[in-house]
Coordinates of C-alpha atoms in Angstrom, one line a residue:
Chain A
M1 CA -52.7 -31.2 70.2
L2 CA -54.0 -28.3 68.2
F3 CA -55.8 -27.1 71.3
L4 CA -52.6 -27.0 73.3
R5 CA -50.5 -25.4 70.5
R6 CA -53.0 -22.8 69.3
S7 CA -56.0 -22.3 71.5
L8 CA -54.4 -22.7 75.0
P9 CA -52.0 -19.8 74.4
L10 CA -54.9 -17.6 73.2
I11 CA -56.9 -18.5 76.3
I12 CA -53.9 -17.8 78.6
A13 CA -53.3 -14.4 76.9
F14 CA -57.0 -13.5 77.3
A15 CA -57.2 -14.6 80.9
V16 CA -54.1 -12.9 82.2
G17 CA -54.8 -9.9 80.1
M18 CA -58.3 -9.5 81.6
I19 CA -56.9 -10.1 85.1
G20 CA -54.2 -7.4 84.4
I21 CA -56.9 -4.9 83.5
L22 CA -59.4 -5.8 86.3
V23 CA -56.9 -5.7 89.2
Y24 CA -56.2 -2.1 88.4
Y25 CA -59.8 -1.0 88.9
I26 CA -60.6 -3.2 92.0
P27 CA -59.8 -1.1 95.1
H28 CA -59.2 -4.1 97.4
S29 CA -56.1 -5.3 99.1
G30 CA -56.5 -8.7 97.6
A31 CA -56.5 -7.3 94.1
Q32 CA -53.5 -5.1 94.9
A33 CA -51.6 -8.2 96.2
L34 CA -52.5 -10.1 93.1
E35 CA -51.3 -7.2 90.9
Q36 CA -48.0 -7.2 92.8
E37 CA -47.6 -11.0 92.5
L38 CA -48.4 -10.9 88.8
T39 CA -45.9 -8.1 88.2
T40 CA -43.2 -10.3 89.9
W41 CA -44.2 -13.2 87.7
Y42 CA -44.0 -11.0 84.7
R43 CA -40.5 -9.9 85.7
I44 CA -39.4 -13.5 86.2
V45 CA -40.7 -14.7 82.8
A46 CA -39.3 -11.6 81.1
A47 CA -35.9 -12.4 82.7
F48 CA -35.9 -15.8 80.9
A49 CA -36.7 -14.0 77.7
L50 CA -33.5 -12.0 78.2
L51 CA -31.5 -15.2 78.6
L52 CA -32.9 -16.3 75.3
G53 CA -31.7 -13.1 73.7
I54 CA -28.2 -13.4 75.1
Y55 CA -28.1 -17.0 74.0
S56 CA -29.0 -16.0 70.5
L57 CA -26.3 -13.4 70.4
M58 CA -23.6 -15.8 71.7
R59 CA -24.7 -18.5 69.3
L60 CA -24.4 -16.1 66.4
H61 CA -20.8 -15.3 67.4
W62 CA -20.1 -19.0 68.2
N63 CA -21.1 -20.0 64.6
R64 CA -18.8 -17.4 63.2
V65 CA -15.9 -18.7 65.2
Q66 CA -16.8 -22.4 64.5
R67 CA -17.0 -21.8 60.7
Q68 CA -14.0 -19.4 60.8
Q69 CA -16.0 -16.8 58.8
S70 CA -14.3 -13.5 58.0
G71 CA -13.7 -11.5 61.2
W72 CA -14.2 -14.6 63.4
G73 CA -11.3 -13.4 65.6
Y74 CA -13.5 -10.4 66.6
S75 CA -16.3 -12.8 67.5
F76 CA -13.9 -14.6 69.7
L77 CA -13.3 -11.3 71.5
V78 CA -17.0 -11.2 72.3
F79 CA -16.5 -14.5 74.2
V80 CA -13.4 -13.1 75.9
G81 CA -15.3 -10.1 77.3
F82 CA -18.3 -12.3 78.1
V83 CA -16.4 -15.0 79.9
L84 CA -14.2 -12.6 81.9
M85 CA -17.2 -10.5 83.0
S86 CA -19.2 -13.6 83.8
I87 CA -16.4 -15.1 86.0
F88 CA -16.0 -11.8 87.8
A89 CA -19.8 -11.6 88.3
T90 CA -19.9 -15.2 89.7
Y91 CA -16.9 -14.5 92.0
N92 CA -18.8 -11.5 93.3
D93 CA -15.8 -10.1 95.2
G94 CA -15.5 -13.4 97.1
Q95 CA -19.1 -13.6 98.1
G96 CA -20.2 -16.0 95.4
P97 CA -23.4 -15.9 93.2
L98 CA -25.7 -17.0 96.0
N99 CA -25.3 -13.7 97.9
P100 CA -26.5 -10.2 97.1
Q101 CA -24.3 -8.5 94.5
V102 CA -21.3 -6.5 95.8
I103 CA -21.5 -3.1 94.0
D104 CA -18.6 -1.1 95.4
S105 CA -15.5 -3.2 95.0
G106 CA -14.1 -6.2 93.2
P107 CA -13.0 -7.1 89.6
F108 CA -16.6 -7.0 88.3
V109 CA -17.0 -3.3 89.4
W110 CA -13.5 -2.7 88.0
M111 CA -14.5 -4.1 84.6
F112 CA -17.8 -2.1 84.7
K113 CA -15.9 1.1 85.6
Y114 CA -13.0 0.9 83.2
V115 CA -14.4 -1.1 80.2
Q116 CA -18.2 -0.8 80.1
V117 CA -18.8 2.8 81.2
P118 CA -16.1 4.3 78.9
A119 CA -17.1 2.2 75.9
D120 CA -20.8 3.1 76.5
A121 CA -20.2 6.9 76.8
T122 CA -17.8 6.8 73.8
M123 CA -20.2 4.9 71.6
F124 CA -22.9 7.5 72.3
S125 CA -20.6 10.5 72.0
I126 CA -19.5 9.3 68.5
L127 CA -23.1 9.9 67.5
A128 CA -22.4 13.7 68.0
F129 CA -20.2 13.6 64.9
F130 CA -22.7 11.6 62.8
I131 CA -25.6 13.8 63.9
A132 CA -23.6 16.9 62.9
S133 CA -22.9 15.5 59.5
A134 CA -26.6 14.4 59.1
A135 CA -27.6 17.9 60.2
Y136 CA -25.5 19.5 57.4
R137 CA -27.4 17.5 54.9
T138 CA -30.9 17.8 56.5
F139 CA -30.9 21.4 57.6
R140 CA -30.7 23.0 54.2
A141 CA -33.7 25.2 54.3
R142 CA -35.3 24.2 51.0
T143 CA -38.9 24.3 52.3
P144 CA -40.6 26.4 54.9
E145 CA -41.0 23.3 57.1
A146 CA -37.3 22.6 56.9
A147 CA -36.6 26.2 57.7
I148 CA -38.7 25.9 60.9
L149 CA -36.9 22.8 61.9
L150 CA -33.5 24.5 61.3
V151 CA -34.4 27.7 63.3
S152 CA -35.9 25.6 66.1
A153 CA -32.8 23.4 66.4
I154 CA -30.4 26.3 66.3
I155 CA -32.3 28.3 69.0
V156 CA -32.4 25.2 71.3
M157 CA -28.7 24.5 70.8
I158 CA -27.4 28.1 71.1
G159 CA -29.8 28.8 73.9
R160 CA -28.4 26.1 76.1
V161 CA -24.8 27.2 76.1
P162 CA -23.2 30.4 77.6
I163 CA -22.5 31.9 74.2
G164 CA -26.2 32.0 73.5
E165 CA -26.8 34.4 76.4
A166 CA -23.8 36.5 75.2
I167 CA -25.3 36.8 71.7
Y168 CA -28.8 37.8 73.0
H169 CA -29.7 37.9 76.7
A170 CA -33.2 36.4 76.2
L171 CA -32.0 33.5 74.0
P172 CA -32.0 30.9 76.9
E173 CA -35.5 31.9 77.9
I174 CA -36.7 31.6 74.2
A175 CA -35.1 28.2 74.0
Q176 CA -36.8 27.1 77.2
W177 CA -40.1 28.5 76.0
M178 CA -39.8 26.5 72.8
M179 CA -39.2 23.3 74.8
D180 CA -42.1 24.0 77.2
V181 CA -44.8 25.2 74.8
P182 CA -44.7 24.3 71.1
N183 CA -42.5 21.3 71.6
L184 CA -44.7 20.1 74.5
A185 CA -47.8 20.6 72.4
A186 CA -46.5 18.4 69.5
K187 CA -45.1 15.8 71.9
R188 CA -48.5 15.7 73.7
G189 CA -50.3 15.2 70.4
I190 CA -47.9 12.4 69.4
L191 CA -48.2 10.8 72.8
L192 CA -52.0 10.8 72.7
G193 CA -52.0 9.2 69.2
V194 CA -49.4 6.6 70.3
S195 CA -51.3 5.8 73.5
L196 CA -54.6 5.2 71.6
G197 CA -52.7 3.0 69.2
A198 CA -51.1 1.1 72.1
V199 CA -54.4 0.5 73.9
A200 CA -56.0 -0.7 70.6
T201 CA -53.1 -3.1 70.0
A202 CA -53.2 -4.4 73.6
L203 CA -57.0 -5.0 73.2
R204 CA -56.3 -6.8 69.9
I205 CA -53.8 -9.1 71.7
I206 CA -56.1 -9.8 74.6
F207 CA -59.0 -10.7 72.3
G208 CA -56.8 -12.9 70.1
I209 CA -57.1 -10.7 66.9
E210 CA -53.4 -10.0 67.0
R211 CA -51.6 -13.3 67.3
S212 CA -48.3 -12.8 65.5
Y213 CA -46.4 -13.4 68.8
L214 CA -47.3 -17.0 68.5
G215 CA -45.1 -17.3 65.4
G216 CA -45.9 -19.4 62.4
G217 CA -46.9 -23.1 62.1
E218 CA -49.8 -24.9 63.6
Chain B
M1 CA 3.0 -1.2 54.0
S2 CA -0.2 0.6 53.1
R3 CA -1.0 4.1 54.4
D4 CA -3.6 2.7 56.8
Q5 CA -1.1 0.1 58.2
I6 CA 1.4 2.9 58.8
I7 CA -1.2 5.0 60.6
F8 CA -2.2 1.9 62.7
V9 CA 1.4 1.1 63.7
A10 CA 2.2 4.8 64.4
F11 CA -1.0 5.1 66.6
L12 CA 0.0 2.0 68.6
F13 CA 3.6 3.3 69.0
V14 CA 2.5 6.8 70.2
F15 CA -0.1 5.3 72.6
A16 CA 2.6 2.9 74.0
V17 CA 5.2 5.7 74.4
I18 CA 2.7 8.0 76.1
N19 CA 1.7 5.3 78.6
I20 CA 5.3 4.3 79.3
Y21 CA 6.0 7.9 80.1
L22 CA 2.8 8.2 82.2
F23 CA 3.6 5.1 84.3
G24 CA 7.3 6.0 84.4
S25 CA 6.6 9.5 85.7
D26 CA 4.1 8.2 88.3
S27 CA 1.3 10.3 86.6
L28 CA -0.5 7.0 86.3
S29 CA -0.2 4.9 89.5
A30 CA 1.1 1.3 89.0
D31 CA -2.0 -0.3 90.4
W32 CA -5.4 -1.6 89.2
A33 CA -6.8 2.0 89.1
G34 CA -3.8 3.2 86.9
F35 CA -4.1 0.1 84.6
G36 CA -7.9 0.7 84.4
T37 CA -7.3 4.3 83.3
F38 CA -4.9 3.1 80.7
L39 CA -7.4 0.5 79.4
A40 CA -10.3 3.0 79.4
A41 CA -8.1 5.5 77.4
G42 CA -7.2 2.7 74.9
I43 CA -10.9 1.7 74.5
T44 CA -12.0 5.4 74.1
L45 CA -9.3 6.1 71.5
S46 CA -10.0 2.8 69.7
L47 CA -13.7 3.6 69.4
Y48 CA -13.0 7.1 68.2
S49 CA -10.7 5.8 65.5
F50 CA -13.9 4.8 63.7
L51 CA -14.2 8.5 62.8
Y52 CA -11.3 7.9 60.4
K53 CA -12.7 4.7 59.0
D54 CA -13.7 1.2 60.1
N55 CA -10.5 -0.5 61.4
P56 CA -9.2 -3.4 63.5
L57 CA -8.8 -1.2 66.6
F58 CA -12.4 -0.2 66.5
K59 CA -13.6 -3.7 65.9
F60 CA -11.5 -5.0 68.8
A61 CA -13.0 -2.5 71.3
E62 CA -16.5 -2.9 69.8
N63 CA -16.6 -6.7 70.2
L64 CA -15.0 -6.6 73.6
Y65 CA -17.7 -4.1 74.6
V66 CA -20.5 -6.3 73.2
G67 CA -19.2 -9.3 75.2
V68 CA -18.9 -7.3 78.4
A69 CA -22.3 -5.7 78.0
A70 CA -24.0 -9.1 77.4
A71 CA -22.4 -10.5 80.5
Y72 CA -23.4 -7.4 82.5
T73 CA -27.0 -7.8 81.3
L74 CA -26.9 -11.5 82.3
T75 CA -25.5 -10.5 85.7
Q76 CA -28.3 -8.0 86.3
V77 CA -30.9 -10.6 85.4
W78 CA -29.4 -13.0 88.0
Y79 CA -28.8 -10.5 90.8
T80 CA -31.9 -8.4 90.5
V81 CA -34.5 -10.9 89.3
L82 CA -33.7 -14.6 89.3
F83 CA -31.7 -14.7 92.6
P84 CA -33.9 -12.5 94.9
D85 CA -37.3 -13.4 93.3
V86 CA -36.8 -17.1 92.5
V87 CA -33.7 -18.8 94.1
E88 CA -33.8 -17.1 97.5
P89 CA -37.6 -17.5 98.2
L90 CA -37.7 -21.1 96.9
S91 CA -34.5 -22.2 98.7
G92 CA -35.6 -21.0 102.1
L93 CA -39.1 -22.5 102.1
D94 CA -40.6 -23.3 105.5
S95 CA -44.2 -23.4 107.0
Q96 CA -44.2 -19.5 107.1
S97 CA -43.3 -19.0 103.5
M98 CA -45.2 -21.8 101.7
S99 CA -47.0 -19.1 99.6
N100 CA -43.7 -18.6 97.8
L101 CA -44.3 -22.0 96.2
W102 CA -46.4 -20.1 93.6
L103 CA -43.1 -18.8 92.2
I104 CA -42.7 -22.2 90.6
V105 CA -45.3 -21.2 88.0
P106 CA -43.4 -18.3 86.5
T107 CA -40.2 -20.3 86.8
L108 CA -41.8 -23.1 84.7
L109 CA -43.1 -20.5 82.3
G110 CA -39.6 -19.1 81.9
L111 CA -38.2 -22.6 81.3
F112 CA -41.0 -23.1 78.7
M113 CA -39.6 -20.0 77.0
L114 CA -36.2 -21.7 76.7
T115 CA -37.9 -24.6 74.8
Q116 CA -37.8 -22.3 71.8
L117 CA -34.2 -23.5 71.5
S118 CA -35.2 -27.2 71.4
S119 CA -36.7 -29.3 68.6
A120 CA -40.3 -28.8 67.2
T121 CA -41.6 -31.5 69.6
F122 CA -41.2 -29.2 72.6
S123 CA -40.8 -25.7 71.2
W124 CA -44.6 -25.2 71.1
L125 CA -44.4 -24.9 74.9
S126 CA -42.7 -21.5 74.5
R127 CA -46.0 -20.2 73.0
I128 CA -47.6 -20.6 76.5
A129 CA -44.8 -18.5 78.0
F130 CA -45.0 -15.9 75.3
A131 CA -48.8 -15.8 75.6
F132 CA -48.4 -15.1 79.3
V133 CA -45.9 -12.3 78.9
V134 CA -47.6 -10.7 76.0
G135 CA -51.1 -11.1 77.4
L136 CA -50.2 -9.9 80.9
G137 CA -48.1 -7.0 79.5
A138 CA -51.0 -5.9 77.4
G139 CA -53.5 -6.2 80.3
L140 CA -51.3 -4.3 82.7
S141 CA -50.5 -1.6 80.2
I142 CA -54.1 -0.7 79.2
P143 CA -55.2 1.0 82.5
R144 CA -51.8 2.5 83.0
T145 CA -51.6 4.0 79.5
I146 CA -55.1 5.4 79.9
A147 CA -54.3 7.0 83.3
A148 CA -50.7 8.2 82.7
N149 CA -50.6 9.0 79.0
L150 CA -54.2 9.8 78.0
L151 CA -56.0 11.3 80.9
A152 CA -52.9 12.9 82.6
Q153 CA -52.0 14.5 79.3
L154 CA -55.6 15.7 78.4
E155 CA -56.2 17.4 81.8
P156 CA -53.5 20.1 81.6
T157 CA -54.3 20.6 77.9
M158 CA -57.9 21.6 78.6
Q159 CA -57.5 24.3 81.3
P160 CA -59.4 27.7 81.4
I161 CA -57.6 30.2 79.2
T162 CA -57.1 33.5 80.9
P163 CA -55.9 36.8 79.2
T164 CA -52.3 36.4 80.6
W165 CA -49.0 35.1 79.2
E166 CA -49.8 31.8 80.8
G167 CA -53.2 31.7 79.2
L168 CA -51.6 32.4 75.8
N169 CA -49.2 29.5 76.3
L170 CA -52.1 27.3 77.2
L171 CA -53.9 28.4 74.0
I172 CA -50.8 27.6 71.9
I173 CA -50.5 24.2 73.5
L174 CA -54.2 23.5 72.9
V175 CA -53.9 24.6 69.2
G176 CA -50.7 22.5 68.9
V177 CA -52.2 19.3 70.3
V178 CA -55.4 19.6 68.3
T179 CA -53.7 20.4 65.0
V180 CA -51.1 17.6 65.5
L181 CA -53.9 15.1 66.1
V182 CA -55.6 16.4 62.9
Y183 CA -52.4 15.9 61.0
F184 CA -52.3 12.2 62.1
F185 CA -56.1 11.7 61.3
Y186 CA -56.0 10.1 57.9
S187 CA -59.7 9.1 57.7
V188 CA -60.5 12.6 56.4
E189 CA -59.0 14.2 53.3
H190 CA -56.6 17.0 54.3
T191 CA -58.3 19.8 52.3
G192 CA -60.0 23.0 53.2
P193 CA -60.1 23.8 57.0
V194 CA -58.8 20.3 57.8
G195 CA -55.9 21.0 55.4
V196 CA -55.1 24.3 57.1
A197 CA -55.2 22.7 60.6
S198 CA -53.0 19.8 59.3
K199 CA -50.5 22.4 57.9
I200 CA -50.3 24.1 61.3
G201 CA -49.8 20.7 62.9
I202 CA -46.8 20.1 60.6
W203 CA -45.3 23.4 61.8
F204 CA -45.7 22.3 65.4
L205 CA -44.2 19.0 64.6
M206 CA -41.2 20.6 62.8
I207 CA -40.6 22.9 65.8
S208 CA -40.7 19.8 68.1
F209 CA -38.4 17.7 65.9
G210 CA -35.9 20.6 65.6
A211 CA -36.0 21.1 69.4
S212 CA -35.5 17.4 70.0
F213 CA -32.7 17.3 67.4
G214 CA -30.9 20.2 69.0
Y215 CA -31.4 18.7 72.5
T216 CA -30.0 15.3 71.3
I217 CA -27.0 17.0 69.8
M218 CA -26.3 18.9 73.1
A219 CA -26.6 15.6 75.1
R220 CA -24.2 13.8 72.8
L221 CA -21.8 16.8 72.9
S222 CA -21.9 16.6 76.7
L223 CA -20.8 13.0 76.5
L224 CA -18.1 14.0 74.1
I225 CA -16.9 16.7 76.4
G226 CA -16.9 14.1 79.2
R227 CA -14.7 11.7 77.2
V228 CA -12.3 14.4 76.1
G229 CA -12.2 15.6 79.8
F230 CA -11.3 12.0 80.8
L231 CA -8.5 11.7 78.2
L232 CA -7.0 15.1 79.1
E233 CA -7.4 15.1 82.9
D234 CA -7.6 11.5 84.1
W235 CA -5.3 9.8 81.5
L236 CA -2.8 12.5 80.4
V237 CA -3.2 14.3 83.9
L238 CA -3.2 17.7 82.3
E239 CA -4.2 20.6 84.5
L240 CA -6.7 22.4 82.3
P241 CA -9.1 25.1 83.5
L242 CA -11.7 24.0 81.0
F243 CA -12.7 20.7 82.6

């Protein structure tokens, strides 16, 4: 039983990991077809993982409603939104769930257009206020590094609006240069470091050194 | 009544009066589109009310949004993955499409993943599914990361440097990349020449963080302008030259 619970997952991770690497380097139609098939499999299994996540979220709110914890009414609202949207998705503008999704009409599209999109955009736009207040605290130029950060942010912000050009005609070009040269250099440096780390972590997973994804227990 | 309760009631009253006027004057059409605009305006204002403080209106809109977004995600999983990649190919099996039978394997693995919710007797099966996803994800990511993030980034960094503005920019990028990497190299003590390089790396990082910060603020402000434009033009139907 220990073999099934501990060793088999490690063997599977090693086997599919090696296949995932090898199919990329084999210039044969069979390898490419296998890569495509495996990508589809990956998408299907990952979709089930998403179902697991949604279940966890709904169970959390269901527990709150069941135990009538403080604010349980708001958790009930999560179910209202979820059930309504799910019914509309299943209805699929009269086509039913066993047909391709209708994406230009029907109650599902209405909910998406008038509930999800405005809420999404508003949630993200609220961050503008919080970022501004954080900037006030962060951008006090107490050290040379903080001063560089402050000047860089101001040039990029002012350079991207019409008033920037009115203040100094070359400001938009300076802002663009900052994005294209020093910003790119730092981003590239970070990306190289992150990529090396990602490759190392992936190799650790394939060779069974990193096994935290198996969870605890036997 | 507390001050907050008075503000809450006054807000609802003003919102109701404005909408009665808008529907009464035909500024908002009495159909699903008009009702949608009214609802979207209510959600937008409820979410912005958080800028005053956490309140029932915000929590109402926030939780409704969470439910709708969760169902939307579920819908996308069904219509973009499970239905076209599993249900449709497996339900129409014939002698021509017997190769689709292989799709039972990932479906089983997906179902194994759901055993995570069951008792300990079966939940170990989910490890097989997790091992497949994590192992395959790791395997597929290695060559792609090397090709797209390492080699593709190194090539433009190491170009011939000519005595032109373009060449100067290439030199600045090369210095920036190297010094940033030196800053993140912790195996050597950052003193002497390494310390100087590391310091220059910090300056490049600060410029980048500042630029990213400014860029993010501008993106968020664009969204804010979009929402204010919606409230003024689509909901209140004001003819403003600004939007």
